[in-house]
Amino acid sequence: MKRLLFVITSFIFCLSACNKTGNSVVEQTNEVKAEEIKIDESKAAKEELENNNESKKKDSFQTLDPMRSDYKESDSDGYSWRYRDCTYDKNDKVLTKEKLLSTSWSMDSEVNQYYKLCFYTDDVFKAGTRQAGVNCIGTYEVRDGKVFMKTTQQGDIGIEQYFPASEEEYYGDFHPYSDSVIFSHELVINGYRFFPGNCYKEDGESALVQDIPLVVESKKAIVTDNVKLRSGPGTNYKQLDCYLTINLIAEGYPNSNIERPAPLLKYSDFHTLGHTLKKDKIGDDEAYWYYIVYSDGFESSFNAWIYGAWIEDFDESLSDDYWKKWWELAKEKYNLKQYDEL
C-alpha cells in the first residue's frame, strides 16, 4: 500500500513538473512571437516612414539627379539649378555634350557678371542669375563641334539679347584658345562670350583686354596710397569712380549701407589679373600697369587699371591690420565718426 502511494505521488509530481515545463515553454514561445511581432511592426513602421520620406522627396525634388533640368532641392529653391561638380578638362579641345555638362558657364564679366548658363543631360539648357534664378530655358544639341540651341521660355526681357526669344535655332561656337585674361576656353553664343569653370590661365600666358595685350599675373594685392583707377593703362585714360558699399549691417549696425564715389583707399585689397607687356615711367617710378578686379564690399565686383608703383603683395598675416587701418581712413573719408566703436 505504501509502495502504491509512493508511485501515485511520484506520478502526480512528474505530471505537475511537466505541466510547469510545458507552460514555461509556451510562455517563452509566446514571448518570442511577441518580440517577432514587435520587430515586424518596427520594420513596417520604418518602411512606411522611408516611403513617406521618399514620397515627400518626390513632391519636392522633381528628380534626385542634379544633372537633370527638373532637379530642385526644394520647391522654393532658386540656386540648385546651376549646381555643377566641375570636371571640366581644358586639355580636351573638342566640344561634346559631356564637356558642356562638366561645368557651369559664366558670362563675360565685362558684359554681365551675374549670368550663368547650365546644360543638362535631358537636352535642356537654363540661364539666369544668382539672385533672380532661372529666366531663360531652352533645348540644345551638339553637332559638328557647335552647340545648337532653341529658346522655349523667357522670364526676363533683358536676356533676349543674349538668348534670342524666337524658337528658331541659333548656335554657339567653341574656342579652345581664348584671349580672355582669365579663361583658356570660351563659348560664343550670339556674339557673347561664356567661360567654363576650372579652365583658368596660368601666370605668364598671354591675354587681350580692350585690344591691349597682357601677360597673365594673378595675385592678391593692396594699394599703398589712395589711388585713382583708370579705364586703361595710362594717365591719359578716363579716371573711374570707385563705388564702395560700406556694408556695416554685417558688423551689427543696421541701416548703414553707404555708397560713395572715391579713389581706391589705401590698404584696399584686390586681385590682379594681368599686366602690360612694357613698363611705363611716371615721375621717378617705372612699373607695369595692372588690370585688376575689386569688390565693392557687398556683392558686385569691378574691373579697372592701376599703376604698379602703388601696389604691393597682400600679406595674409597683416589682414586684420589692413582692415583696421582702412577703416580709420574710411571713417574720415565718409564722415563715419558715429561708428568709432567698431
mmCIF file of N, CA and C in Angstrom, residues 224-299:
data_model
loop_
_atom_site.group_PDB
_atom_site.id
_atom_site.type_symbol
_atom_site.label_atom_id
_atom_site.label_comp_id
_atom_site.label_asym_id
_atom_site.label_seq_id
_atom_site.Cartn_x
_atom_site.Cartn_y
_atom_site.Cartn_z
ATOM 1 N N THR A 224 49.090 101.117 -51.761
ATOM 2 C CA THR A 224 49.905 101.741 -50.717
ATOM 3 C C THR A 224 49.561 103.211 -50.525
ATOM 4 N N ASP A 225 48.569 103.703 -51.256
ATOM 5 C CA ASP A 225 48.096 105.080 -51.112
ATOM 6 C C ASP A 225 46.687 105.143 -51.683
ATOM 7 N N ASN A 226 46.006 106.288 -51.499
ATOM 8 C CA ASN A 226 44.727 106.475 -52.166
ATOM 9 C C ASN A 226 45.011 106.604 -53.661
ATOM 10 N N VAL A 227 44.468 105.697 -54.460
ATOM 11 C CA VAL A 227 44.883 105.597 -55.859
ATOM 12 C C VAL A 227 43.697 105.778 -56.801
ATOM 13 N N LYS A 228 43.927 106.518 -57.882
ATOM 14 C CA LYS A 228 42.923 106.676 -58.924
ATOM 15 C C LYS A 228 42.909 105.436 -59.801
ATOM 16 N N LEU A 229 41.701 104.995 -60.125
ATOM 17 C CA LEU A 229 41.543 103.888 -61.059
ATOM 18 C C LEU A 229 41.329 104.453 -62.458
ATOM 19 N N ARG A 230 41.818 103.749 -63.456
ATOM 20 C CA ARG A 230 41.731 104.236 -64.830
ATOM 21 C C ARG A 230 40.996 103.224 -65.716
ATOM 22 N N SER A 231 40.443 103.734 -66.813
ATOM 23 C CA SER A 231 39.748 102.875 -67.771
ATOM 24 C C SER A 231 40.714 102.160 -68.699
ATOM 25 N N GLY A 232 42.003 102.568 -68.675
ATOM 26 C CA GLY A 232 43.021 101.936 -69.489
ATOM 27 C C GLY A 232 44.386 102.128 -68.869
ATOM 28 N N PRO A 233 45.418 101.533 -69.439
ATOM 29 C CA PRO A 233 46.758 101.568 -68.849
ATOM 30 C C PRO A 233 47.528 102.857 -69.163
ATOM 31 N N GLY A 234 47.131 103.958 -68.522
ATOM 32 C CA GLY A 234 47.830 105.219 -68.726
ATOM 33 C C GLY A 234 47.076 106.366 -68.089
ATOM 34 N N THR A 235 47.794 107.438 -67.775
ATOM 35 C CA THR A 235 47.161 108.602 -67.130
ATOM 36 C C THR A 235 46.271 109.368 -68.101
ATOM 37 N N ASN A 236 46.390 109.076 -69.382
ATOM 38 C CA ASN A 236 45.539 109.728 -70.378
ATOM 39 C C ASN A 236 44.160 109.081 -70.470
ATOM 40 N N TYR A 237 43.989 107.929 -69.810
ATOM 41 C CA TYR A 237 42.685 107.275 -69.808
ATOM 42 C C TYR A 237 41.788 107.870 -68.724
ATOM 43 N N LYS A 238 40.493 107.705 -68.919
ATOM 44 C CA LYS A 238 39.498 108.274 -68.008
ATOM 45 C C LYS A 238 39.659 107.720 -66.584
ATOM 46 N N GLN A 239 39.519 108.633 -65.605
ATOM 47 C CA GLN A 239 39.514 108.192 -64.213
ATOM 48 C C GLN A 239 38.170 107.562 -63.888
ATOM 49 N N LEU A 240 38.190 106.440 -63.186
ATOM 50 C CA LEU A 240 36.968 105.736 -62.813
ATOM 51 C C LEU A 240 36.638 105.978 -61.349
ATOM 52 N N ASP A 241 35.359 106.235 -61.068
ATOM 53 C CA ASP A 241 34.929 106.319 -59.674
ATOM 54 C C ASP A 241 34.900 104.925 -59.084
ATOM 55 N N CYS A 242 35.398 104.808 -57.880
ATOM 56 C CA CYS A 242 35.399 103.525 -57.178
ATOM 57 C C CYS A 242 34.211 103.519 -56.224
ATOM 58 N N TYR A 243 33.129 102.871 -56.616
ATOM 59 C CA TYR A 243 31.935 102.850 -55.774
ATOM 60 C C TYR A 243 32.061 101.717 -54.751
ATOM 61 N N LEU A 244 32.218 102.105 -53.514
ATOM 62 C CA LEU A 244 32.324 101.125 -52.436
ATOM 63 C C LEU A 244 31.054 101.134 -51.602
ATOM 64 N N THR A 245 30.509 99.968 -51.367
ATOM 65 C CA THR A 245 29.381 99.833 -50.453
ATOM 66 C C THR A 245 29.941 99.425 -49.100
ATOM 67 N N ILE A 246 29.909 100.345 -48.154
ATOM 68 C CA ILE A 246 30.407 100.030 -46.806
ATOM 69 C C ILE A 246 29.268 99.363 -46.063
ATOM 70 N N ASN A 247 29.295 98.058 -46.026
ATOM 71 C CA ASN A 247 28.174 97.289 -45.509
ATOM 72 C C ASN A 247 28.352 97.018 -44.022
ATOM 73 N N LEU A 248 27.895 97.965 -43.203
ATOM 74 C CA LEU A 248 28.042 97.819 -41.758
ATOM 75 C C LEU A 248 26.958 96.935 -41.151
ATOM 76 N N ILE A 249 25.949 96.592 -41.943
ATOM 77 C CA ILE A 249 24.903 95.715 -41.424
ATOM 78 C C ILE A 249 25.522 94.396 -40.955
ATOM 79 N N ALA A 250 26.481 93.909 -41.715
ATOM 80 C CA ALA A 250 27.146 92.656 -41.348
ATOM 81 C C ALA A 250 27.918 92.795 -40.052
ATOM 82 N N GLU A 251 28.272 94.022 -39.673
ATOM 83 C CA GLU A 251 29.004 94.255 -38.433
ATOM 84 C C GLU A 251 28.054 94.554 -37.262
ATOM 85 N N GLY A 252 26.752 94.464 -37.512
ATOM 86 C CA GLY A 252 25.790 94.688 -36.440
ATOM 87 C C GLY A 252 25.237 96.100 -36.378
ATOM 88 N N TYR A 253 25.424 96.876 -37.455
ATOM 89 C CA TYR A 253 24.906 98.242 -37.484
ATOM 90 C C TYR A 253 23.855 98.349 -38.579
ATOM 91 N N PRO A 254 22.568 98.194 -38.242
ATOM 92 C CA PRO A 254 21.516 98.219 -39.267
ATOM 93 C C PRO A 254 21.375 99.590 -39.920
ATOM 94 N N ASN A 255 20.796 99.602 -41.114
ATOM 95 C CA ASN A 255 20.504 100.838 -41.848
ATOM 96 C C ASN A 255 21.750 101.684 -42.064
ATOM 97 N N SER A 256 22.844 101.055 -42.422
ATOM 98 C CA SER A 256 24.086 101.820 -42.553
ATOM 99 C C SER A 256 24.831 101.509 -43.843
ATOM 100 N N ASN A 257 24.100 101.122 -44.894
ATOM 101 C CA ASN A 257 24.750 100.957 -46.200
ATOM 102 C C ASN A 257 25.098 102.333 -46.755
ATOM 103 N N ILE A 258 26.343 102.543 -47.117
ATOM 104 C CA ILE A 258 26.787 103.836 -47.618
ATOM 105 C C ILE A 258 27.529 103.618 -48.925
ATOM 106 N N GLU A 259 27.140 104.318 -49.956
ATOM 107 C CA GLU A 259 27.792 104.169 -51.246
ATOM 108 C C GLU A 259 28.323 105.526 -51.681
ATOM 109 N N ARG A 260 29.616 105.600 -51.953
ATOM 110 C CA ARG A 260 30.259 106.869 -52.319
ATOM 111 C C ARG A 260 31.245 106.643 -53.471
ATOM 112 N N PRO A 261 31.308 107.595 -54.427
ATOM 113 C CA PRO A 261 32.394 107.539 -55.415
ATOM 114 C C PRO A 261 33.687 108.015 -54.779
ATOM 115 N N ALA A 262 34.778 107.339 -55.084
ATOM 116 C CA ALA A 262 36.044 107.701 -54.426
ATOM 117 C C ALA A 262 37.200 107.041 -55.144
ATOM 118 N N PRO A 263 38.428 107.437 -54.842
ATOM 119 C CA PRO A 263 39.571 106.643 -55.281
ATOM 120 C C PRO A 263 39.599 105.342 -54.482
ATOM 121 N N LEU A 264 40.413 104.420 -54.892
ATOM 122 C CA LEU A 264 40.587 103.195 -54.117
ATOM 123 C C LEU A 264 41.428 103.557 -52.892
ATOM 124 N N LEU A 265 40.829 103.415 -51.703
ATOM 125 C CA LEU A 265 41.502 103.869 -50.482
ATOM 126 C C LEU A 265 42.727 103.021 -50.155
ATOM 127 N N LYS A 266 43.696 103.651 -49.546
ATOM 128 C CA LYS A 266 44.892 102.958 -49.083
ATOM 129 C C LYS A 266 44.498 101.752 -48.229
ATOM 130 N N TYR A 267 45.222 100.672 -48.392
ATOM 131 C CA TYR A 267 45.016 99.388 -47.716
ATOM 132 C C TYR A 267 43.853 98.583 -48.306
ATOM 133 N N SER A 268 43.200 99.102 -49.358
ATOM 134 C CA SER A 268 42.169 98.301 -50.033
ATOM 135 C C SER A 268 42.829 97.103 -50.712
ATOM 136 N N ASP A 269 42.158 95.962 -50.672
ATOM 137 C CA ASP A 269 42.715 94.780 -51.333
ATOM 138 C C ASP A 269 41.952 94.472 -52.615
ATOM 139 N N PHE A 270 42.592 93.782 -53.516
ATOM 140 C CA PHE A 270 42.028 93.452 -54.825
ATOM 141 C C PHE A 270 42.861 92.323 -55.414
ATOM 142 N N HIS A 271 42.484 91.865 -56.594
ATOM 143 C CA HIS A 271 43.240 90.826 -57.300
ATOM 144 C C HIS A 271 43.723 91.362 -58.645
ATOM 145 N N THR A 272 44.983 91.143 -58.937
ATOM 146 C CA THR A 272 45.489 91.460 -60.261
ATOM 147 C C THR A 272 45.153 90.315 -61.196
ATOM 148 N N LEU A 273 44.868 90.640 -62.446
ATOM 149 C CA LEU A 273 44.586 89.630 -63.460
ATOM 150 C C LEU A 273 45.729 89.521 -64.462
ATOM 151 N N GLY A 274 46.364 90.658 -64.747
ATOM 152 C CA GLY A 274 47.467 90.662 -65.687
ATOM 153 C C GLY A 274 48.097 92.040 -65.750
ATOM 154 N N HIS A 275 49.214 92.141 -66.465
ATOM 155 C CA HIS A 275 49.878 93.442 -66.591
ATOM 156 C C HIS A 275 50.327 93.673 -68.028
ATOM 157 N N THR A 276 50.602 94.933 -68.357
ATOM 158 C CA THR A 276 51.034 95.303 -69.697
ATOM 159 C C THR A 276 52.365 94.640 -70.056
ATOM 160 N N LEU A 277 52.662 94.585 -71.345
ATOM 161 C CA LEU A 277 53.898 93.956 -71.786
ATOM 162 C C LEU A 277 55.117 94.798 -71.407
ATOM 163 N N LYS A 278 54.941 96.113 -71.406
ATOM 164 C CA LYS A 278 56.047 97.012 -71.101
ATOM 165 C C LYS A 278 55.728 97.872 -69.881
ATOM 166 N N LYS A 279 56.780 98.300 -69.194
ATOM 167 C CA LYS A 279 56.618 99.199 -68.055
ATOM 168 C C LYS A 279 56.445 100.640 -68.537
ATOM 169 N N ASP A 280 55.798 101.430 -67.709
ATOM 170 C CA ASP A 280 55.549 102.841 -68.017
ATOM 171 C C ASP A 280 56.280 103.687 -66.972
ATOM 172 N N LYS A 281 56.933 104.741 -67.406
ATOM 173 C CA LYS A 281 57.671 105.608 -66.479
ATOM 174 C C LYS A 281 56.801 106.820 -66.131
ATOM 175 N N ILE A 282 56.528 106.998 -64.838
ATOM 176 C CA ILE A 282 55.776 108.147 -64.336
ATOM 177 C C ILE A 282 56.592 108.766 -63.213
ATOM 178 N N GLY A 283 57.114 109.980 -63.445
ATOM 179 C CA GLY A 283 57.987 110.603 -62.465
ATOM 180 C C GLY A 283 59.230 109.774 -62.259
ATOM 181 N N ASP A 284 59.508 109.458 -61.025
ATOM 182 C CA ASP A 284 60.683 108.639 -60.713
ATOM 183 C C ASP A 284 60.373 107.148 -60.741
ATOM 184 N N ASP A 285 59.116 106.796 -60.971
ATOM 185 C CA ASP A 285 58.710 105.389 -60.935
ATOM 186 C C ASP A 285 58.664 104.781 -62.337
ATOM 187 N N GLU A 286 58.915 103.500 -62.391
ATOM 188 C CA GLU A 286 58.776 102.745 -63.626
ATOM 189 C C GLU A 286 58.148 101.396 -63.278
ATOM 190 N N ALA A 287 56.956 101.155 -63.811
ATOM 191 C CA ALA A 287 56.219 99.945 -63.418
ATOM 192 C C ALA A 287 55.220 99.563 -64.505
ATOM 193 N N TYR A 288 54.714 98.336 -64.408
ATOM 194 C CA TYR A 288 53.653 97.885 -65.301
ATOM 195 C C TYR A 288 52.331 98.528 -64.875
ATOM 196 N N TRP A 289 51.394 98.587 -65.810
ATOM 197 C CA TRP A 289 50.002 98.860 -65.470
ATOM 198 C C TRP A 289 49.310 97.508 -65.277
ATOM 199 N N TYR A 290 48.546 97.384 -64.195
ATOM 200 C CA TYR A 290 47.869 96.130 -63.874
ATOM 201 C C TYR A 290 46.364 96.242 -64.128
ATOM 202 N N TYR A 291 45.847 95.195 -64.719
ATOM 203 C CA TYR A 291 44.400 95.075 -64.890
ATOM 204 C C TYR A 291 43.895 94.300 -63.683
ATOM 205 N N ILE A 292 42.929 94.880 -62.932
ATOM 206 C CA ILE A 292 42.541 94.303 -61.645
ATOM 207 C C ILE A 292 41.030 94.086 -61.565
ATOM 208 N N VAL A 293 40.637 93.306 -60.567
ATOM 209 C CA VAL A 293 39.236 93.166 -60.200
ATOM 210 C C VAL A 293 39.131 93.438 -58.708
ATOM 211 N N TYR A 294 38.156 94.277 -58.322
ATOM 212 C CA TYR A 294 37.988 94.596 -56.906
ATOM 213 C C TYR A 294 36.517 94.518 -56.548
ATOM 214 N N SER A 295 36.240 94.288 -55.277
ATOM 215 C CA SER A 295 34.869 94.162 -54.785
ATOM 216 C C SER A 295 34.397 95.477 -54.194
ATOM 217 N N ASP A 296 33.092 95.704 -54.291
ATOM 218 C CA ASP A 296 32.529 96.911 -53.670
ATOM 219 C C ASP A 296 32.249 96.690 -52.186
ATOM 220 N N GLY A 297 32.624 95.534 -51.661
ATOM 221 C CA GLY A 297 32.401 95.232 -50.254
ATOM 222 C C GLY A 297 31.072 94.570 -49.986
ATOM 223 N N PHE A 298 30.294 94.358 -51.051
ATOM 224 C CA PHE A 298 28.985 93.734 -50.854
ATOM 225 C C PHE A 298 28.839 92.566 -51.824
ATOM 226 N N GLU A 299 28.239 92.772 -53.011
ATOM 227 C CA GLU A 299 28.018 91.660 -53.934
ATOM 228 C C GLU A 299 28.644 91.855 -55.302
#
